[in-house]
Short mmCIF file of C-alpha atoms and ligand atoms in Angstrom, two decimals:
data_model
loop_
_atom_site.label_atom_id
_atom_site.label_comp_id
_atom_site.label_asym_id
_atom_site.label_seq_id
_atom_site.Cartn_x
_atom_site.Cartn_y
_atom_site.Cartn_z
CA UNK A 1 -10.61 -25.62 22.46
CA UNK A 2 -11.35 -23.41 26.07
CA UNK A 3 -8.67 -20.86 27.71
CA UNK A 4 -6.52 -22.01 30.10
CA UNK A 5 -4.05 -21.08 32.94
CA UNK A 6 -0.73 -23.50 33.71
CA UNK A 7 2.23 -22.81 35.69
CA UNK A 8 4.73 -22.57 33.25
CA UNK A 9 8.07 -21.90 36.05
CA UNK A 10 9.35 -20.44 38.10
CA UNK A 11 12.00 -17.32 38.27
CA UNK A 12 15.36 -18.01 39.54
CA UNK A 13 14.64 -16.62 43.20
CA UNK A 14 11.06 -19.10 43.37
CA UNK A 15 8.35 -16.85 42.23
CA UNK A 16 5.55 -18.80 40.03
CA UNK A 17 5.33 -17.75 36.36
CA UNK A 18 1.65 -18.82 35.08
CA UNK A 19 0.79 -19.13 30.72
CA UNK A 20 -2.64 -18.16 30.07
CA UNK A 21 -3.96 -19.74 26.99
CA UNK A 22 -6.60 -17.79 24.92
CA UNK A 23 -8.36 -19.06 21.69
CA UNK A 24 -11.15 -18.20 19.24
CA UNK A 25 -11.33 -22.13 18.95
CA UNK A 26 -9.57 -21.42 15.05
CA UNK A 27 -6.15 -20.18 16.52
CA UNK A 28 -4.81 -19.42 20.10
CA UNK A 29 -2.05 -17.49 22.10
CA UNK A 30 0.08 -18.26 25.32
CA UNK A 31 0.87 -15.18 27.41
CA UNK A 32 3.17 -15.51 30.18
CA UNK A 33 2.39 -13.25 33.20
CA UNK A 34 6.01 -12.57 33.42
CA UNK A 35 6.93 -9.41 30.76
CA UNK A 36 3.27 -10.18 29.90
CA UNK A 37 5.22 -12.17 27.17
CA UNK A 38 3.10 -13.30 24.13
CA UNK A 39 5.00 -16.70 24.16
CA UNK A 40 3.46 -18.64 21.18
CA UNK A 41 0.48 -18.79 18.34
CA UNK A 42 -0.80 -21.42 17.05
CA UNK A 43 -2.41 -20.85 13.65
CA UNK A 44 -2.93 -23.68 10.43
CA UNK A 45 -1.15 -23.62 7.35
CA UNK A 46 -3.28 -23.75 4.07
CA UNK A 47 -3.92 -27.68 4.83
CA UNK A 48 -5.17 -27.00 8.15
CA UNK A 49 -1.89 -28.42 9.92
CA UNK A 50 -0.85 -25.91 12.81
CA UNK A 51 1.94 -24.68 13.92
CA UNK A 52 3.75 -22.44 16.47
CA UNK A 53 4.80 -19.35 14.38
CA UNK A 54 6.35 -17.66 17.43
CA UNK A 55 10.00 -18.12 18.13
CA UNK A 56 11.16 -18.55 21.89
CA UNK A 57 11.64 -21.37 24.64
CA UNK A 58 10.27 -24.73 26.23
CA UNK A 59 11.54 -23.48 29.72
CA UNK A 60 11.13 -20.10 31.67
CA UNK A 61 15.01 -19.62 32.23
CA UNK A 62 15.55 -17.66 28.97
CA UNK A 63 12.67 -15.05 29.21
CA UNK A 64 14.24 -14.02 32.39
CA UNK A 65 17.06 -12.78 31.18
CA UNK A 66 17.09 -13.10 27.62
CA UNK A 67 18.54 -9.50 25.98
CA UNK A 68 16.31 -10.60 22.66
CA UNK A 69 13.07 -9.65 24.39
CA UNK A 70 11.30 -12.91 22.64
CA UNK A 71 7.45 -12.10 22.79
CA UNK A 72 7.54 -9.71 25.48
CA UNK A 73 5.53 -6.47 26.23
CA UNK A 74 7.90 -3.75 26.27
CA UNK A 75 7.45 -0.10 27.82
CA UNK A 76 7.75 2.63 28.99
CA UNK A 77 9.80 3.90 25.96
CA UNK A 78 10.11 1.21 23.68
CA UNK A 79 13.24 1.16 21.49
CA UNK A 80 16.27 3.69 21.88
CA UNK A 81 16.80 6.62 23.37
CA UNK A 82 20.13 8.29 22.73
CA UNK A 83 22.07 9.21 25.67
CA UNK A 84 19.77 7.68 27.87
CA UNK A 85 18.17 10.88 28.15
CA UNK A 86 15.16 13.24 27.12
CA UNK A 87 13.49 16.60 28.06
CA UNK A 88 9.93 17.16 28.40
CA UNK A 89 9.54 21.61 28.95
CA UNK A 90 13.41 21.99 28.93
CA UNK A 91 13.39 19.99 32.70
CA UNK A 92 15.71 16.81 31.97
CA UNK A 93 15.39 12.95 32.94
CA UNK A 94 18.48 10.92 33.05
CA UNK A 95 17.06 7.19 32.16
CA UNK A 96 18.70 3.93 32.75
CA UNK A 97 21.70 3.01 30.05
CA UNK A 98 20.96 -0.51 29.61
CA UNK A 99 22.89 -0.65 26.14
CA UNK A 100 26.26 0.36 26.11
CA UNK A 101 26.08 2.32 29.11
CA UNK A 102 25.43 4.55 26.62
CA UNK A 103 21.35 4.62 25.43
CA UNK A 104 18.57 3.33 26.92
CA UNK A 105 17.10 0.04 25.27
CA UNK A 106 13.20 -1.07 25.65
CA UNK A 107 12.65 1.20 29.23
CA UNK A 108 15.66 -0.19 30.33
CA UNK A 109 13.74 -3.54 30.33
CA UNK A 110 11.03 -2.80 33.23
CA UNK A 111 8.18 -3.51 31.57
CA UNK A 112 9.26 -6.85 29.74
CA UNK A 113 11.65 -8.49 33.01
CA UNK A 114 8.74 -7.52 35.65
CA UNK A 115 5.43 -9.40 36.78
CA UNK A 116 2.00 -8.20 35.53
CA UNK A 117 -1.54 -8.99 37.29
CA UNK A 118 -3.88 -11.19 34.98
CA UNK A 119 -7.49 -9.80 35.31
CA UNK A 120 -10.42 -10.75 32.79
CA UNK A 121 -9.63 -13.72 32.07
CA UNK A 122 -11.87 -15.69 29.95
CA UNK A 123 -11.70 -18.27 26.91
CA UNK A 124 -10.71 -15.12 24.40
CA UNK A 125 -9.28 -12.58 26.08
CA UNK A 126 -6.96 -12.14 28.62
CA UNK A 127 -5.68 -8.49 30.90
CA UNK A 128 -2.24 -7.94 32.35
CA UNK A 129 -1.57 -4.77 34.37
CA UNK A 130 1.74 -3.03 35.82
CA UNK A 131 2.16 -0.86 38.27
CA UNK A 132 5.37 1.24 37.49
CA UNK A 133 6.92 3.40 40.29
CA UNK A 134 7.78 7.30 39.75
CA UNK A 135 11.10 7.48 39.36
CA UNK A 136 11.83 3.87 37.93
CA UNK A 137 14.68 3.15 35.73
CA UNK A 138 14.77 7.42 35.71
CA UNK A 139 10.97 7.86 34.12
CA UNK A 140 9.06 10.80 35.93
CA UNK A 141 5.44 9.54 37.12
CA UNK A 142 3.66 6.55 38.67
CA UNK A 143 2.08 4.96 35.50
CA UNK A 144 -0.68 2.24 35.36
CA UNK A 145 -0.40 0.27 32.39
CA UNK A 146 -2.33 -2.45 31.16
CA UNK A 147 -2.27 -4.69 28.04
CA UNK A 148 -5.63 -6.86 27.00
CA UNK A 149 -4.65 -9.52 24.51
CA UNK A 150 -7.46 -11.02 22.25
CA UNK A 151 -8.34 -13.41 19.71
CA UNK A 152 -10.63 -12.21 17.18
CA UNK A 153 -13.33 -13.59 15.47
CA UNK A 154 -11.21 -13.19 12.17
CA UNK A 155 -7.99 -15.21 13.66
CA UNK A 156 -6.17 -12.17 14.77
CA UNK A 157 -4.35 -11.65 17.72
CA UNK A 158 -5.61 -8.32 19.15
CA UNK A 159 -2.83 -6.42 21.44
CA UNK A 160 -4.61 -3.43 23.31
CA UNK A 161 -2.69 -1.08 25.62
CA UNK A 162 -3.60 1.24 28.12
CA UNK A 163 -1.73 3.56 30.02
CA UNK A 164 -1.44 7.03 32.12
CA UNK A 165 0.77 8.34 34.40
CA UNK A 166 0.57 11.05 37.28
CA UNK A 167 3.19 13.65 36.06
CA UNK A 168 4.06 14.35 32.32
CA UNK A 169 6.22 11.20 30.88
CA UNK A 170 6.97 9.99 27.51
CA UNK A 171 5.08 6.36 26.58
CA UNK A 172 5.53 4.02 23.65
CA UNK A 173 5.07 0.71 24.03
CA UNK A 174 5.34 -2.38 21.64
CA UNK A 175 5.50 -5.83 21.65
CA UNK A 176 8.46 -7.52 20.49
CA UNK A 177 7.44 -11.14 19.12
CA UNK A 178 9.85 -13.52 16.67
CA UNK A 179 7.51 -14.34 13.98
CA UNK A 180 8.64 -17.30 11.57
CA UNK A 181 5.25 -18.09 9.79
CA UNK A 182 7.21 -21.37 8.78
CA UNK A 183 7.42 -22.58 12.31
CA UNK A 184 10.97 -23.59 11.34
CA UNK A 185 13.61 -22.57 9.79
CA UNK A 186 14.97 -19.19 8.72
CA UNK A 187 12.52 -15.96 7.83
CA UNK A 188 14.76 -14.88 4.76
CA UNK A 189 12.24 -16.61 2.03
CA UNK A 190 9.47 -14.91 3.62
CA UNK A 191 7.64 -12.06 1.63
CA UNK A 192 6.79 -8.99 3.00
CA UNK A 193 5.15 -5.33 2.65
CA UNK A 194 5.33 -2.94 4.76
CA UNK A 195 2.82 0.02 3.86
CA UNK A 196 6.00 2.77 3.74
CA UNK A 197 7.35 5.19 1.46
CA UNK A 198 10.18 6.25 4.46
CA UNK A 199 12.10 4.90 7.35
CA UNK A 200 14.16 6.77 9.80
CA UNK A 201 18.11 5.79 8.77
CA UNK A 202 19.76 5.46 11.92
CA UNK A 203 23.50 6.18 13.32
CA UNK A 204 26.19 3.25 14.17
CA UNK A 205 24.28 2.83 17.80
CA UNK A 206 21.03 2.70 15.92
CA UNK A 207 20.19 6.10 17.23
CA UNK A 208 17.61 7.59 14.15
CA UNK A 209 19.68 10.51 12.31
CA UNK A 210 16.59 12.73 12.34
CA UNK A 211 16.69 12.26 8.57
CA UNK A 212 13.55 10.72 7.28
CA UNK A 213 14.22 9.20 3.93
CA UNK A 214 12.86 7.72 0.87
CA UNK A 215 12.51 3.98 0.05
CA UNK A 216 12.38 4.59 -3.04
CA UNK A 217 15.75 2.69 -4.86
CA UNK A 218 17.25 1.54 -1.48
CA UNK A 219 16.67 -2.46 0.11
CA UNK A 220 14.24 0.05 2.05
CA UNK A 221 11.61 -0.49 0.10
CA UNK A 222 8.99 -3.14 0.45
CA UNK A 223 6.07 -1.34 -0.73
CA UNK A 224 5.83 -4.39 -3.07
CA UNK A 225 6.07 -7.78 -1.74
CA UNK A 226 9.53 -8.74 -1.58
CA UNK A 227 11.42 -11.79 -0.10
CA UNK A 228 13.02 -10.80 2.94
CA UNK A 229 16.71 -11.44 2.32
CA UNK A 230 17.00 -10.48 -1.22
CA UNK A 231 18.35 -7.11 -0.41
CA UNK A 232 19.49 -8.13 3.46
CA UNK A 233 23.08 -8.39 2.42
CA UNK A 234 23.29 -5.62 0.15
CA UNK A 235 26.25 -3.30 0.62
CA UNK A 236 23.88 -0.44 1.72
CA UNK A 237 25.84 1.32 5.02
CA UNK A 238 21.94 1.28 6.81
CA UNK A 239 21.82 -2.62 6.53
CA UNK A 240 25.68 -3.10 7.44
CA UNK A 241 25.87 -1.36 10.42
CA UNK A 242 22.67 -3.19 11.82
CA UNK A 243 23.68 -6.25 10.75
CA UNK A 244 20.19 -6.66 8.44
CA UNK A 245 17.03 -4.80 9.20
CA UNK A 246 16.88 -3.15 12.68
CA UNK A 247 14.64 0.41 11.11
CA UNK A 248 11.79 2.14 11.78
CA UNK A 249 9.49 2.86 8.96
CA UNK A 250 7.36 5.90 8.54
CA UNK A 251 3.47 4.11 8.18
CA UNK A 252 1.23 5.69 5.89
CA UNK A 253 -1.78 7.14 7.09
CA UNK A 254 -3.04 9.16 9.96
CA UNK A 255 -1.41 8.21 13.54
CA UNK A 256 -4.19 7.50 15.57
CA UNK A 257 -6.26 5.84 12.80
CA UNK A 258 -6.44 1.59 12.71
CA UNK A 259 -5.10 0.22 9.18
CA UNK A 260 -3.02 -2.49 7.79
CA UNK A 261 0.32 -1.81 7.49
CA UNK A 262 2.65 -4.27 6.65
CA UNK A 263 1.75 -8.22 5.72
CA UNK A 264 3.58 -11.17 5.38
CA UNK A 265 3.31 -14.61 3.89
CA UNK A 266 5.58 -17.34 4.23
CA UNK A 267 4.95 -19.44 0.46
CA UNK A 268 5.34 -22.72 1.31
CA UNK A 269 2.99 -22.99 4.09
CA UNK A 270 0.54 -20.34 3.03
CA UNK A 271 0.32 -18.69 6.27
CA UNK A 272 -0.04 -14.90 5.95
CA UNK A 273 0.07 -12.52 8.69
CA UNK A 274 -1.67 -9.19 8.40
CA UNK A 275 -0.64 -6.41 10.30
CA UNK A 276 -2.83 -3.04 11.96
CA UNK A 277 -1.97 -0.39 14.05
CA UNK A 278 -2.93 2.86 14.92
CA UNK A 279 0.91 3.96 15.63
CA UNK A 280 3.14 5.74 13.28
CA UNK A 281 5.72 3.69 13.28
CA UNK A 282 6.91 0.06 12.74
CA UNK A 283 10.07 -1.36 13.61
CA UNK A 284 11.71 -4.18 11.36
CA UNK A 285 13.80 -6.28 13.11
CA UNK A 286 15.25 -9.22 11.48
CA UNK A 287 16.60 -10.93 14.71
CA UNK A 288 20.21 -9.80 13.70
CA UNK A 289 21.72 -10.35 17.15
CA UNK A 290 19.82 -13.52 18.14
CA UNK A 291 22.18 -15.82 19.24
CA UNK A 292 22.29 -19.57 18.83
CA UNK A 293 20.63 -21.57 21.66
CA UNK A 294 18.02 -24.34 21.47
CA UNK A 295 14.56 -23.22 21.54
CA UNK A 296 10.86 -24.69 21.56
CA UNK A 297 10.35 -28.08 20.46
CA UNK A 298 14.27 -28.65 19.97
CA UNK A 299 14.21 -25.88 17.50
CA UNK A 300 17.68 -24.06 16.95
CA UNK A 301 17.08 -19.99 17.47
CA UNK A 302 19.81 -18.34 15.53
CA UNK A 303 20.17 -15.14 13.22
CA UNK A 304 17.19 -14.70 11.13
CA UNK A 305 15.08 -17.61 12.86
CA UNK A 306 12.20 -14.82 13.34
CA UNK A 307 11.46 -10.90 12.52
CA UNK A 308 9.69 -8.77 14.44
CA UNK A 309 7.18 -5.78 13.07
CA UNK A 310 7.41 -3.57 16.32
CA UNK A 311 4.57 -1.17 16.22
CA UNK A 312 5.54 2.16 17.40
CA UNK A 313 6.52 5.75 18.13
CA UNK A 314 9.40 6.31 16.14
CA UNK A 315 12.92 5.37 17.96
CA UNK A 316 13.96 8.45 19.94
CA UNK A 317 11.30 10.40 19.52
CA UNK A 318 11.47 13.21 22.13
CA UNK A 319 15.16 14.13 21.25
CA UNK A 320 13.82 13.96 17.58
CA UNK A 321 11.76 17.37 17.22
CA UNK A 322 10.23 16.94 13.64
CA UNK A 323 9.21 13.20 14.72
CA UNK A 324 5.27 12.57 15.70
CA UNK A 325 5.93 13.24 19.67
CA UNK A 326 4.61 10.28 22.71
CA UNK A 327 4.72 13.47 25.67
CA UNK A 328 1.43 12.59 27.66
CA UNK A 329 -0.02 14.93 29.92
CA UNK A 330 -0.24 14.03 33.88
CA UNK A 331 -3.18 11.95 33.67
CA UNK A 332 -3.68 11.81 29.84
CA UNK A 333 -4.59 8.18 28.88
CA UNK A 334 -2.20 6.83 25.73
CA UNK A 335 -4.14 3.95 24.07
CA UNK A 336 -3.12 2.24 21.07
CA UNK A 337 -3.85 -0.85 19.19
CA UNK A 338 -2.08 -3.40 17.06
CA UNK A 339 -3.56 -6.90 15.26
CA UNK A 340 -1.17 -9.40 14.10
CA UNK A 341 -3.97 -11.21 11.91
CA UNK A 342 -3.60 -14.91 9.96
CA UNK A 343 -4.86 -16.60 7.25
CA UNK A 344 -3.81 -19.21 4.73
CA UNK A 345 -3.93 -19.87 1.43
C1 GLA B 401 14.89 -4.09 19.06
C2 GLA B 401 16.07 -3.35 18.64
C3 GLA B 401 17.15 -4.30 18.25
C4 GLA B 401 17.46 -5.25 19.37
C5 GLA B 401 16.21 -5.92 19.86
C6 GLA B 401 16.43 -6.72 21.11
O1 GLA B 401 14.29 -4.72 18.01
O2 GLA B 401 15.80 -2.44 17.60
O3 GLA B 401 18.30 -3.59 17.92
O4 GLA B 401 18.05 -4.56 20.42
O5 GLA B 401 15.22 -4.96 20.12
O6 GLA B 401 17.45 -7.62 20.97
#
């Protein structure tokens, strides 16, 4: 197996969208240049069959307008931001309201519905950069961003960002991938941990509380492996107003510090996906508002076809004082990590 580069389609006004293909030779990863979208993964079950365990589309048309952000890089403030607004030393920005006309979504959606530049691009290992204006979608400061995407000798998909920006700005960014470790199917039988003894309960526009609270006796808690929709449908206000899981939960261990966090297995395939970050945060997202449209390989994408583990700041985090803060410094570099790594068995 070698890297590779195809044109994949084009955007509805004509410009080329090219997949990169990188591999270890064991597993490999599509990234679309477009949203610098982590499009599939192709890893083997326990008897060495392999599968796609990403959810998402055949054509381009979808992931260029698609409000489910399947696979893509998102940034500059990943996840919500309540009133669409933040200070940073009492001076206000005024972001764009992409949800509701109310908060502001993912950055508004810049980073994810926006070309990157591949550089570096070799059989494992692949670069996108962005260039991101001062003043778009309301964020102060020019930023350069870039996001390196490896496979790793030990099967895991490596997702390193970089970024800094010329005046102070806020900067959390994630990546937003479906996983169904099935390849088919729903994501309810799946087990999962997550390596959390809080989450962040959130408001009726998903905006955190400011509360952080205890797993402990709630359908919070998955410090133990437990099958994803046992406790989905409980009668718990936190899972009712989001529909299923749409939280942020409070990682143990230090921010800035590279350990596993959360890890799921899907049973009757054996695939297991182990995840690390260095961020404090993770967001569990069961794919609550995906709505039903045909996606790869003639597979139906419909509520709980995927769930994402978005790595991150916590939601809201500079109107959110006792939260771990994301305010970098003109010209301070924020670099994170996160490994979405497979096995079977
Ligand atoms: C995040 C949010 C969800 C949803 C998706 C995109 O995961 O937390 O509420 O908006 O993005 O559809």
């Amino acid at each position: 197996m070698k890297s590779s580069k195809r044109l994949f389609g084009k955007t509805s006004d004509g410009r080329e969208v090219y997949a990169y293909t990188i591999t270890n030779g064991k597993i490999s990863a599509e990234i679309l240049d477009f949203g610098a979208t982590l499009r599939s993964i192709y890893v083997p079950d326990k008897n060495g069959n392999t599968a796609d365990v990403t959810v998402g589309y055949d054509d381009f048309a979808p992931y260029e307008t698609s409000t489910a952000y399947e696979g893509k890089t998102v940034g500059r403030y990943a996840n919500r931001l309540s009133g669409g607004r933040f200070e940073i030393d009492g001076r206000e920005y005024n972001v764009e309201k992409n949800e509701n006309g109310v908060t502001c979504l993912h950055g508004g959606g810049e980073f994810s519905f926006n070309f990157w530049k591949a550089e570096n691009f070799s059989d494992s290992t692949v670069t996108f950069s962005y260039e991101s204006e001062d003043g778009a979608f309301g964020f102060p400061g020019k930023m350069d961003a870039a996001v390196t995407f490896t496979v790793t000798e030990r099967n895991g998909i490596e997702i390193r960002y970089r970024a800094s920006a010329d005046k102070d700005t806020i900067i959390n960014f994630t990546n937003h991938t479906y996983f169904n470790l099935a390849g088919k199917g729903d994501i309810l039988c799946h087990l999962l941990k997550i390596n959390a003894n809080a989450f962040t309960p959130t408001d009726k526009m998903n905006i955190p509380t400011g509360e952080i609270k205890s797993v402990a006796s709630t359908p919070m808690d998955f410090r133990e492996f437990k099958v994803i929709g046992r406790d989905i449908g409980s009668d718990y206000e936190q899972l009712v107003n989001a529909g299923g899981y749409d939280h942020n939960f409070c990682l143990i261990g230090e921010k800035g510090q590279m350990r596993a966090v959360a890890e799921a297995y899907d049973t009757v395939s054996g695939r297991r996906m182990t995840v690390y970050t260095d961020l404090p945060g993770v967001q569990l997202y069961t794919g609550n508002f995906i709505e039903r449209r045909t996606g790869k390989g003639g597979r139906e994408n419909y509520k709980n076809c995927g769930f994402c583990l978005e790595t991150q700041y916590y939601p809201d985090t500079p109107n959110q004082k006792n939260f771990p803060q994301c305010t970098f410094r003109a010209g301070e570099e924020y670099k994170s990590a996160t490994v979405f790594e497979f096995s079977a068995d």
